[in-house]
Coordinates of C-alpha atoms (C1' of nucleotides) in Angstrom, one line a residue:
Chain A
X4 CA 13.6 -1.7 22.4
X5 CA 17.0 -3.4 21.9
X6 CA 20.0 -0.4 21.6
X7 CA 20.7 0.8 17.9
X8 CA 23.1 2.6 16.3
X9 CA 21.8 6.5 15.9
X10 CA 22.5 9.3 13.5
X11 CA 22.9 12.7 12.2
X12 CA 19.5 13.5 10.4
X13 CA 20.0 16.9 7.7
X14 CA 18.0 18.1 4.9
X15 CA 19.5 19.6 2.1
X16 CA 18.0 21.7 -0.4
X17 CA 18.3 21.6 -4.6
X18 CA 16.6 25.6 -5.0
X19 CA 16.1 26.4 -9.0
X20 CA 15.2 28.6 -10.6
X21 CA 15.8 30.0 -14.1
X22 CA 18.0 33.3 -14.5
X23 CA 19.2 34.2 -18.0
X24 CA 17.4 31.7 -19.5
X25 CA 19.2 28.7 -18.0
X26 CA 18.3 26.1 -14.9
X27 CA 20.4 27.7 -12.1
X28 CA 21.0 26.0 -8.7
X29 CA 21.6 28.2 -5.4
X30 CA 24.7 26.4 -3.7
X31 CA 26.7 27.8 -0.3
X32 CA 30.7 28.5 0.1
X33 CA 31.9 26.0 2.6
X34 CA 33.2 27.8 5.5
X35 CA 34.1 24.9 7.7
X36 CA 36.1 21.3 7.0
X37 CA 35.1 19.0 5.5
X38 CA 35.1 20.5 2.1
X39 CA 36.4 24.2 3.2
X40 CA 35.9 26.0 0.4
X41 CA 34.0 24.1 -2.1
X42 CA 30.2 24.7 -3.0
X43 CA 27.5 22.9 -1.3
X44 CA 23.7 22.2 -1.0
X45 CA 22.5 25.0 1.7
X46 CA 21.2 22.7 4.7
X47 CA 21.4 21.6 7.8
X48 CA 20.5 19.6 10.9
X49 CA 16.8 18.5 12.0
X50 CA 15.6 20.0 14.9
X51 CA 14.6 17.7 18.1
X52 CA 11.1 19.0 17.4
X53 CA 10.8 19.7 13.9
X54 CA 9.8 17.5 11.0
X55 CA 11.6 16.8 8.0
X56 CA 9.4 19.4 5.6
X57 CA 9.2 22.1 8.4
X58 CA 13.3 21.3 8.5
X59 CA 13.2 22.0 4.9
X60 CA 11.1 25.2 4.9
X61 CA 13.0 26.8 7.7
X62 CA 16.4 26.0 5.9
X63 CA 14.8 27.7 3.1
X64 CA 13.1 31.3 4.7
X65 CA 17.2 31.4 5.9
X66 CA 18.6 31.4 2.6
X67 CA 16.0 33.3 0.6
X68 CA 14.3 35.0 2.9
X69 CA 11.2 33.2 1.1
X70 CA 8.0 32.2 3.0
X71 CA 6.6 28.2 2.4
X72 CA 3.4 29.4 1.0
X73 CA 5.2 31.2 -1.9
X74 CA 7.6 28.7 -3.5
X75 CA 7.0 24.4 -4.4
X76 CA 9.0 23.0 -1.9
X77 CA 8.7 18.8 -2.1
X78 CA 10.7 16.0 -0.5
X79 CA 13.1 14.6 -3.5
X80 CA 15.3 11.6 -1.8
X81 CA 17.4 10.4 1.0
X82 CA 20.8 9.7 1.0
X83 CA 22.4 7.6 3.9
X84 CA 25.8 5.7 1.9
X85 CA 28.1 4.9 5.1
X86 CA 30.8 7.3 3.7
X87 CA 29.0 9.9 2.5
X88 CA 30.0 12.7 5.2
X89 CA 33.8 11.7 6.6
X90 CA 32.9 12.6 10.2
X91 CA 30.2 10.2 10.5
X92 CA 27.2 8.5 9.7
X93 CA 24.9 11.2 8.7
X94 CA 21.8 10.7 6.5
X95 CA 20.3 13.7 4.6
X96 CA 16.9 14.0 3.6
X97 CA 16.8 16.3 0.3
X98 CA 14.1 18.8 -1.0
X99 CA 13.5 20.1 -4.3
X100 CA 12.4 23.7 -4.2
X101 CA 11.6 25.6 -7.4
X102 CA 11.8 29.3 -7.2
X103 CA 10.8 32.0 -9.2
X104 CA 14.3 34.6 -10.2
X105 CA 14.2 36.5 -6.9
X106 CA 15.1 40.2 -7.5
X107 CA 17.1 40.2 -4.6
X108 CA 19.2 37.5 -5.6
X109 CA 19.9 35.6 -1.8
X110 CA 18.4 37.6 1.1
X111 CA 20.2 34.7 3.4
X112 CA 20.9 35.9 7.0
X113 CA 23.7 33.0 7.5
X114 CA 25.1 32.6 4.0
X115 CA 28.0 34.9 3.9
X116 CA 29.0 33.3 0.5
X117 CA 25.9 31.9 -1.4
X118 CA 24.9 32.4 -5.5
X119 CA 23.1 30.9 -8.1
X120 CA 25.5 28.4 -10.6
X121 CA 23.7 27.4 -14.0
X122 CA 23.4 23.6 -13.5
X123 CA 24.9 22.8 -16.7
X124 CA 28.4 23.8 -15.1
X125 CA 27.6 21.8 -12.0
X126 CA 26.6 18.5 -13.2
X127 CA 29.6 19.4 -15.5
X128 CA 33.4 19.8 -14.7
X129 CA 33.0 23.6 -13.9
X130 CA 31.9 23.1 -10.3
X131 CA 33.3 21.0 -7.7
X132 CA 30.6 20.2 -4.9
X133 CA 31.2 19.0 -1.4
X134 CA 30.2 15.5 -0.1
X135 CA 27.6 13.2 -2.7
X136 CA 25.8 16.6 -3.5
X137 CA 26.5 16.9 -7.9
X138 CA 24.5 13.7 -7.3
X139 CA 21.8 14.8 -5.4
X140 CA 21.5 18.1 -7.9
X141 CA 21.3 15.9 -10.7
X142 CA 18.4 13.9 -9.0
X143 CA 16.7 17.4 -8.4
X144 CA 16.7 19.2 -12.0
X145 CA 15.9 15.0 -13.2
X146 CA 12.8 15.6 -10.7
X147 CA 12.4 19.1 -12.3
X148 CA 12.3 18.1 -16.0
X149 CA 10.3 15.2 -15.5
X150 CA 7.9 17.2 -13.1
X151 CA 7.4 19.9 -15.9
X152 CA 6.1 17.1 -18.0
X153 CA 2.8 16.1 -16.2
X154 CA 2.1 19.0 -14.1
X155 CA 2.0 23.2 -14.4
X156 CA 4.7 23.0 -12.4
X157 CA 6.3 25.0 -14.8
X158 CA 4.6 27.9 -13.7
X159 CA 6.2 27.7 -9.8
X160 CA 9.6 29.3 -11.9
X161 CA 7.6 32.2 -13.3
X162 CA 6.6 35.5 -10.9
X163 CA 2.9 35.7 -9.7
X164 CA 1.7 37.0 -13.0
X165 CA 3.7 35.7 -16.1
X166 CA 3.1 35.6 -20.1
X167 CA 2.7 32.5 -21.9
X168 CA 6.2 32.8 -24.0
X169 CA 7.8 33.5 -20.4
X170 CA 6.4 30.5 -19.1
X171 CA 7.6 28.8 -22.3
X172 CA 10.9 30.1 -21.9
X173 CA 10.8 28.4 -18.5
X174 CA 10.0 24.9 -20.6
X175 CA 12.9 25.6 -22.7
X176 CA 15.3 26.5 -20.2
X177 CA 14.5 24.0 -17.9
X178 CA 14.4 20.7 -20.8
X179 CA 17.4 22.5 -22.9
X180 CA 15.0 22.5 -25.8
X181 CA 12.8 24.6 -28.4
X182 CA 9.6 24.3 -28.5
X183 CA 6.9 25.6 -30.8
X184 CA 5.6 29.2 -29.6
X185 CA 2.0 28.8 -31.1
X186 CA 1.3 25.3 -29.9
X187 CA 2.8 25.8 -26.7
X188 CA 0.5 28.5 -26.2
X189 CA -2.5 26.6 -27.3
X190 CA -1.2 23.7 -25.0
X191 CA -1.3 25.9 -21.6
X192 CA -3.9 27.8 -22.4
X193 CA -6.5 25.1 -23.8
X194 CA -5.7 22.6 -20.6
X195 CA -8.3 23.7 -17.8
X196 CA -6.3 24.8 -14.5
X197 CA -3.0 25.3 -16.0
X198 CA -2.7 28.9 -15.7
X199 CA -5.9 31.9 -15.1
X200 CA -6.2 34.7 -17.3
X201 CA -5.8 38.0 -15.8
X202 CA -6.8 41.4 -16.8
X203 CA -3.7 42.7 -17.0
X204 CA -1.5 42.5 -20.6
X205 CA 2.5 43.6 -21.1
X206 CA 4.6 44.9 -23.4
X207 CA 7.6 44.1 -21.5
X208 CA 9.0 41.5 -24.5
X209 CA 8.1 43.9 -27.3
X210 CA 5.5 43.1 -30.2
X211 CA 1.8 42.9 -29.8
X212 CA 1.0 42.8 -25.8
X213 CA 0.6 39.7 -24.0
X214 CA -2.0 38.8 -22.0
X215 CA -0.7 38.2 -18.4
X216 CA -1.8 35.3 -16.5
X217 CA -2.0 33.8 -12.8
X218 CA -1.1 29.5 -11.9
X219 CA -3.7 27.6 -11.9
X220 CA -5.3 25.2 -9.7
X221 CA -4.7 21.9 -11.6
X222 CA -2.1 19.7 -9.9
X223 CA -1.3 17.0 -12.9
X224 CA -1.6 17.8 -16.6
X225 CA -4.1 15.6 -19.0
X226 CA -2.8 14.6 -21.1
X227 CA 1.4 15.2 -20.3
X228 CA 3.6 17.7 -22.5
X229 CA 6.3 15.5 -23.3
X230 CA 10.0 16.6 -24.0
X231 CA 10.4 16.7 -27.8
Chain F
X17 CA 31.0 20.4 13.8
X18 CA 28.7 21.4 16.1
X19 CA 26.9 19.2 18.6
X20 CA 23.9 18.0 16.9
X21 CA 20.5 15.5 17.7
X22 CA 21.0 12.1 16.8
X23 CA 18.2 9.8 15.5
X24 CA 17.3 6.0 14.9
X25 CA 17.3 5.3 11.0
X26 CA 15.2 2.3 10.1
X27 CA 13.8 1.2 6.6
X28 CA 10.3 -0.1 6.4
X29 CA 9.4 -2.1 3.2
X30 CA 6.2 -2.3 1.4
X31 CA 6.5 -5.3 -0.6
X32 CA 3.1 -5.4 -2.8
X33 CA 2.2 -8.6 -4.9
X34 CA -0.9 -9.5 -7.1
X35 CA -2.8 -12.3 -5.1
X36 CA -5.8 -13.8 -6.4
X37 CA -6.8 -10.5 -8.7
X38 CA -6.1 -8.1 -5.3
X39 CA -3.3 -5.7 -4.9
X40 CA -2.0 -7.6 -1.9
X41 CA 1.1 -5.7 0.8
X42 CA 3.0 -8.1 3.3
X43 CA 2.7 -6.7 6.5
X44 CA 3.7 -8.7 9.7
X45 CA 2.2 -9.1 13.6
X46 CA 3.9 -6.8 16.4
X47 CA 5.2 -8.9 19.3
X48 CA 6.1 -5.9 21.2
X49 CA 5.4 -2.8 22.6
X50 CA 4.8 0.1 21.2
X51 CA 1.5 -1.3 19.4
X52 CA 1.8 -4.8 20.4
X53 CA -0.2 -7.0 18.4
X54 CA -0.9 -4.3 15.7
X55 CA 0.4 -5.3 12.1
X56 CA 2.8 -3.3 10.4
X57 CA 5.3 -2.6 7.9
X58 CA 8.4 -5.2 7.7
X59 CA 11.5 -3.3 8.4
X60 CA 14.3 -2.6 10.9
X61 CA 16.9 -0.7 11.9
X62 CA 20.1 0.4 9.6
X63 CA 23.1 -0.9 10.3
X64 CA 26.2 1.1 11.1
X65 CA 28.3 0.1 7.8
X66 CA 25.2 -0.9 5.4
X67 CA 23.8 1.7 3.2
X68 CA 20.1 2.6 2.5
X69 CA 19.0 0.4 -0.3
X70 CA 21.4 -2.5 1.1
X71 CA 19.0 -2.5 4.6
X72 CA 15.8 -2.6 2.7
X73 CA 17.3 -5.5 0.2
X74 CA 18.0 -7.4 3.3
X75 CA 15.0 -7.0 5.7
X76 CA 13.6 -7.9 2.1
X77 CA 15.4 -11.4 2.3
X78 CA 14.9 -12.1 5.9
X79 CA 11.2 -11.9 5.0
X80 CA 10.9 -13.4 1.6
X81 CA 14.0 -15.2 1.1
X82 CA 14.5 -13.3 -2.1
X83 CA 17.5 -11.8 -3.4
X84 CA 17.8 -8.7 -4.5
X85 CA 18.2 -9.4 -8.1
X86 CA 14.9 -11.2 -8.7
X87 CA 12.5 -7.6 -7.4
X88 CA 12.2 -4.3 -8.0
X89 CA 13.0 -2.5 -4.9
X90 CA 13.1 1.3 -4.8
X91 CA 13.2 4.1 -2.1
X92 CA 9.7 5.8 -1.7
X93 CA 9.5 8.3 0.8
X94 CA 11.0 9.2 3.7
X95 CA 8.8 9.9 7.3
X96 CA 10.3 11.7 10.1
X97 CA 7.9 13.5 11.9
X98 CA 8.7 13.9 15.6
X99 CA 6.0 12.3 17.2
X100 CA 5.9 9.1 14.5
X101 CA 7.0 6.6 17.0
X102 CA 6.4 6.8 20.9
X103 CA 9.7 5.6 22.1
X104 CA 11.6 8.7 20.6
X105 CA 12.7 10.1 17.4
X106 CA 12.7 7.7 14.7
X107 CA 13.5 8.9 10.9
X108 CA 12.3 5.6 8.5
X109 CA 13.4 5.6 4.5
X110 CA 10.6 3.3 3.1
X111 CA 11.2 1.3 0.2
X112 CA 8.8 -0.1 -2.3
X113 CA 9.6 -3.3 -3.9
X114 CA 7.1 -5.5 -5.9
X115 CA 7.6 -9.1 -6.2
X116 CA 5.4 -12.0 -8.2
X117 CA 3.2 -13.8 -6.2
X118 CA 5.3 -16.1 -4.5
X119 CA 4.9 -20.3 -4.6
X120 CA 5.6 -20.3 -0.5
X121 CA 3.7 -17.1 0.4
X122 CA 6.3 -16.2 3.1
X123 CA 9.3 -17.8 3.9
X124 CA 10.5 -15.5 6.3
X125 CA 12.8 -16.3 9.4
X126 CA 11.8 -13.8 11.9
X127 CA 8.5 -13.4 10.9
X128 CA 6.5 -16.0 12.8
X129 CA 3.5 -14.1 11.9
X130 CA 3.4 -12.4 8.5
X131 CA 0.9 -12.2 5.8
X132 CA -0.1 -11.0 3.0
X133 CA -3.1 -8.4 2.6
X134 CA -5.1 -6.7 0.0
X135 CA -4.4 -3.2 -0.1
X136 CA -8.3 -2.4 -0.2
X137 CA -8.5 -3.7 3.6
X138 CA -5.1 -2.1 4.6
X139 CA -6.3 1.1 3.6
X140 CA -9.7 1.3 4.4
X141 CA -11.2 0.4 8.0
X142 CA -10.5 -3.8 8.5
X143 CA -7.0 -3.5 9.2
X144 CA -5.3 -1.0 11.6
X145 CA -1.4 -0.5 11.3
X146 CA 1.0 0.8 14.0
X147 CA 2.8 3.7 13.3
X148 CA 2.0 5.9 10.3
X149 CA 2.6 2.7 8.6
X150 CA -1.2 3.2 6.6
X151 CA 0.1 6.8 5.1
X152 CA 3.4 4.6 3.9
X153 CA 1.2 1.8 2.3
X154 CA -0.8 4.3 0.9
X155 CA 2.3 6.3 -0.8
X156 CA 3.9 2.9 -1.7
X157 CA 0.3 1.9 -4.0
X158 CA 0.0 5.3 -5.6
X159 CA 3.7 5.0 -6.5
X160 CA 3.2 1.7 -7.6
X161 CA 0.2 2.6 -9.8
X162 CA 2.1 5.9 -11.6
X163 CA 4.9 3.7 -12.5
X164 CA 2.7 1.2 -14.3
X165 CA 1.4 4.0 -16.8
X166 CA 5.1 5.5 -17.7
X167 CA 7.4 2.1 -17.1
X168 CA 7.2 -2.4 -18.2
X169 CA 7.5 -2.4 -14.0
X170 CA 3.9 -4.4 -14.4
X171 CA 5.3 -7.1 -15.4
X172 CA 7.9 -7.6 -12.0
X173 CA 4.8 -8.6 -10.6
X174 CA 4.7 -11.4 -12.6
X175 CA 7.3 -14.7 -13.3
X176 CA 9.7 -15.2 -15.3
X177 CA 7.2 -16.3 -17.9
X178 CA 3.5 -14.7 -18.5
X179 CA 1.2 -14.3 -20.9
X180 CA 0.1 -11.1 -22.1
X181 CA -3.3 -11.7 -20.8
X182 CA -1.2 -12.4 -17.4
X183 CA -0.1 -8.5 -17.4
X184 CA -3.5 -7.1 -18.1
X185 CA -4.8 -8.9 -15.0
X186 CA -2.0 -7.4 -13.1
X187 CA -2.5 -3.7 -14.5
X188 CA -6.2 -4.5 -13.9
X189 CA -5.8 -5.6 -10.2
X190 CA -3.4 -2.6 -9.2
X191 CA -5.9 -0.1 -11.0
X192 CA -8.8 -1.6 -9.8
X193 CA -9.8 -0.7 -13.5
X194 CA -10.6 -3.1 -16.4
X195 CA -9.0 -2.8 -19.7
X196 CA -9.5 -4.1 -23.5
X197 CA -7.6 -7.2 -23.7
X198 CA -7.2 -6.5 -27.3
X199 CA -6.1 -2.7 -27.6
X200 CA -4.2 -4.0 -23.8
X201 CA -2.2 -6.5 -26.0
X202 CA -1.4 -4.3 -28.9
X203 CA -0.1 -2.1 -26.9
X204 CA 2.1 -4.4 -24.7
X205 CA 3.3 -6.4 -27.7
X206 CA 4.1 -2.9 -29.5
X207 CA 6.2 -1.2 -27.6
X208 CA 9.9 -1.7 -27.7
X209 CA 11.6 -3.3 -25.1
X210 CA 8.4 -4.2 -22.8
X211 CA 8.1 -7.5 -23.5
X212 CA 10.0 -10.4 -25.5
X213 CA 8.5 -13.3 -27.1
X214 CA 9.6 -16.4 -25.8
X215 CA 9.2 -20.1 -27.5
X216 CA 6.6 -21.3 -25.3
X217 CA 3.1 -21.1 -24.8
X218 CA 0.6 -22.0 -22.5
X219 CA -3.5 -23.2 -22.1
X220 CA -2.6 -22.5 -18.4
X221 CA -5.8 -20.3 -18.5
X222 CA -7.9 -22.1 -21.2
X223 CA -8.7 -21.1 -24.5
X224 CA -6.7 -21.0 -26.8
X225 CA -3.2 -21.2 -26.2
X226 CA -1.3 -18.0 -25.5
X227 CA 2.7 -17.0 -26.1
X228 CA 4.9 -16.8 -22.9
X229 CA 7.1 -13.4 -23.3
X230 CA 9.5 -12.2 -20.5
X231 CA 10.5 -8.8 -19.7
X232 CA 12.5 -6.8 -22.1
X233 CA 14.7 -4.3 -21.5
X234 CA 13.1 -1.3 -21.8
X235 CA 13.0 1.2 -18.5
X236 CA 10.4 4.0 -20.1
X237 CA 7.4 3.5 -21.6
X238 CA 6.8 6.2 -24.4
X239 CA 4.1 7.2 -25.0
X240 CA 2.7 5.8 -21.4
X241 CA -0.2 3.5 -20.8
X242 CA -2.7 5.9 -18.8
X243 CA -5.2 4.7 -16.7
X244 CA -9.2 4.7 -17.6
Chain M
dG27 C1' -19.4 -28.9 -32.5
dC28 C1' -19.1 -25.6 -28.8
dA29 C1' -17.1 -22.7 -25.2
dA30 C1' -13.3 -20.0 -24.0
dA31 C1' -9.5 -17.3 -24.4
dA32 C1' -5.9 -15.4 -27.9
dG33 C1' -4.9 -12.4 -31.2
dT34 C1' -5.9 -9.3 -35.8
dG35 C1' -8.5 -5.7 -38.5
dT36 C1' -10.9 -1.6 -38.9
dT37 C1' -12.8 2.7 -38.0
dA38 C1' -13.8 7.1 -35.4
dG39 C1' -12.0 10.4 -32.5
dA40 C1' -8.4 12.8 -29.8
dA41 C1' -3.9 14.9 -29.4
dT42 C1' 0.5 16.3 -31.4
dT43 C1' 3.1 18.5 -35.1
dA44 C1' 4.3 21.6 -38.5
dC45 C1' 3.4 25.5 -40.6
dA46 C1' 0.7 29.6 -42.9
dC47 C1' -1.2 33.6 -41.6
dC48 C1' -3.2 37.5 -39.2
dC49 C1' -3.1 40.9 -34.9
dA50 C1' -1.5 44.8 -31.9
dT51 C1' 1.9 47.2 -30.3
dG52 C1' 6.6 50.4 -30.4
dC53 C1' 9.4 53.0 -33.1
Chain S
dG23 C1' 5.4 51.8 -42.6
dC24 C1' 7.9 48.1 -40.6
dA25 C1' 9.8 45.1 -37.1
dT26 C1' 8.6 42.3 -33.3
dG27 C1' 6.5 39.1 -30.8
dG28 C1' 1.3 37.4 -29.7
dG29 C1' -2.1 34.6 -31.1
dT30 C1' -5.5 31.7 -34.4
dG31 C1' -6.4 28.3 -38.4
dT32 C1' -5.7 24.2 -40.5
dA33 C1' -4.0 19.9 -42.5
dA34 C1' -1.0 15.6 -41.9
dT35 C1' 0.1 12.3 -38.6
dT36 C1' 0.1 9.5 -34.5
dC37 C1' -2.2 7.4 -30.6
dT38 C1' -6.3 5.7 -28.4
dA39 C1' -10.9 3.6 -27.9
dA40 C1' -14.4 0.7 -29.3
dC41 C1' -15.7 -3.4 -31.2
dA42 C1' -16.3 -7.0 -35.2
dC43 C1' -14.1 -11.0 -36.3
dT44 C1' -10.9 -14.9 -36.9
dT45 C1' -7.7 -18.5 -34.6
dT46 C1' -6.6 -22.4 -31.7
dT47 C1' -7.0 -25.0 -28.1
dG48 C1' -10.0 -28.4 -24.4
dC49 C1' -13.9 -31.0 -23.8

DNA sequence: GCAAAAGTGTTAGAATTACACCCATGC
DNA sequence: GCATGGGTGTAATTCTAACACTTTTGC
């Protein structure tokens, strides 16, 4: 093996979730230079003996306190531009993880100064992020929107037992759009997989109860639920 | 900062064409240890000023002589699992390009032995790859296949000039599915921006003689072209 | 003329859309 | 009772699937 030229290897994570019925993205206060001060993917180096998704989930359980098994964690891209990080070469692998609104808004052990920004003010002017990482967020809720298309993905926003408007209110937060309460119900409910009916019914929005349900199994949606 | 690991970055290509009705990937001989002899994904190491996409596009033209401009080439997926490559830790950022089947199959310069081979082999028992180079073909094809239902990327597997009948063999040999020439044609001739009609035509296949269209410009495909 | 492939027409079914309307609760 | 949201019915429209049929070439 002739020599090469080696490199810093980090994953950073895009975490969504929908609070107050808009997308929001969990970002980190920069304690350190570069970028002291400004907000920032949470992340952080590969282990020697660690892979990239176990990277991923690990950087995760820090910040949220949340085990793998309960949130959609999947590799988005990989950014590696020469310049991206000004104290070296230093390619990041990024992760989309979709959450449901955590009650306890970030349990993170090492994120002193972490909290959830709607991503309409950071792929705005609102929000200034360190390094390459607006882009990287806008490749996220891009994965996100088109994700919620052809699979109940939709569902990995909503607690473990959710009502179809809630879901639907995940929809419209998530594509910035209305959409039809009686055929979005009919469209969950009538496509085997999507979601499982419980026994269990809520009042919790007001009006007539509604029935509560569970995810699914089905991975892909057939046919898609296109944005309108 | 820190100290931190370091890694070797490389890009591996898989470069799929449509060869004689098969779904075909280039994949080149190992002179050297680890898995000597063994065939495996084109690729190589980043260099120290080059970005991502700017090491696939030019393994891609040390192996086909293309430029950049004339394939699609995307990222796919990145591997980086600790024990992926014997001779230490080793982080590749696959790309995905597709190319027309080419006049001189392989005009490579440092490939004295490279070749083309049908998918179906490659990912079933008659071919063994190094690495974890079969998982990476196998992303690479199911990518490949998705895109052809929601995007015209079918027809950068062909020339510059094809007939419609052309593209359906090309959907046909990357879903290992048939389709209905006529409905196929309808719905290729249909959409916006797929295709555009040139002034030529062709017997090139017998029968009667057929337009030659080009790509349009159209990136999306809506509604999609699912498969059977 | 005949074979072969290109391209058009037509019809039945499936899915989406846009609403009207009824249901079951809290107050 | 009445407001509020949950859920079903139904018709117009669009998209797909299946296949009969016509067109234009080579031989």
């Amino acid at each position: 093996m002739p020599s090469f030229p080696t490199y810093a290897v980090t994953v950073d994570l895009v975490v969504l979730t929908v609070r107050d019925g808009a997308l929001a993205a969990l970002l980190v206060r920069r304690a350190a230079a570069p970028y002291r001060g400004r907000w920032a993917l949470p992340g952080g180096f590969v282990l020697p003996d660690e892979d990239l998704a176990g990277a991923a989930a690990r950087e995760l359980a820090e910040e949220t306190g949340l085990v793998p098994d309960a949130v959609h964690l999947e590799q988005l891209r990989t950014y590696g531009a020469p310049k991206r990080d000004p104290r070296g070469r230093v390619v990041t692998v990024a992760y989309l993880a979709l959450l449901p609104d955590l009650p306890a808004p970030v349990a993170g052990t090492d994120a002193a100064a972490a909290r959830w920004w709607p991503v309409e003010g950071v792929l705005g002017e609102s929000v200034r992020l360190a390094f390459d990482h607006e882009r990287i967020v806008g490749d996220g809720v891009e994965r996100a929107r088109a994700k919620l298309e052809y699979t109940p993905l939709g569902a990995a926003f909503c607690p473990a037992e959710f009502t179809i408007a809630e879901l639907r209110q995940i929809y419209e937060a998530v594509w910035g759009t209305t959409l039809d309460p009686r055929n979005f119900h009919r469209k969950v409910t009538g496509t085997p997989g999507f979601v499982v009916e419980t026994a269990g019914s809520t009042t919790r929005n007001g009006g007539r109860p509604a029935r509560l349900y569970r995810r699914g199994e089905a991975t892909l949606l057939h046919p898609a639920m296109l944005r309108p």
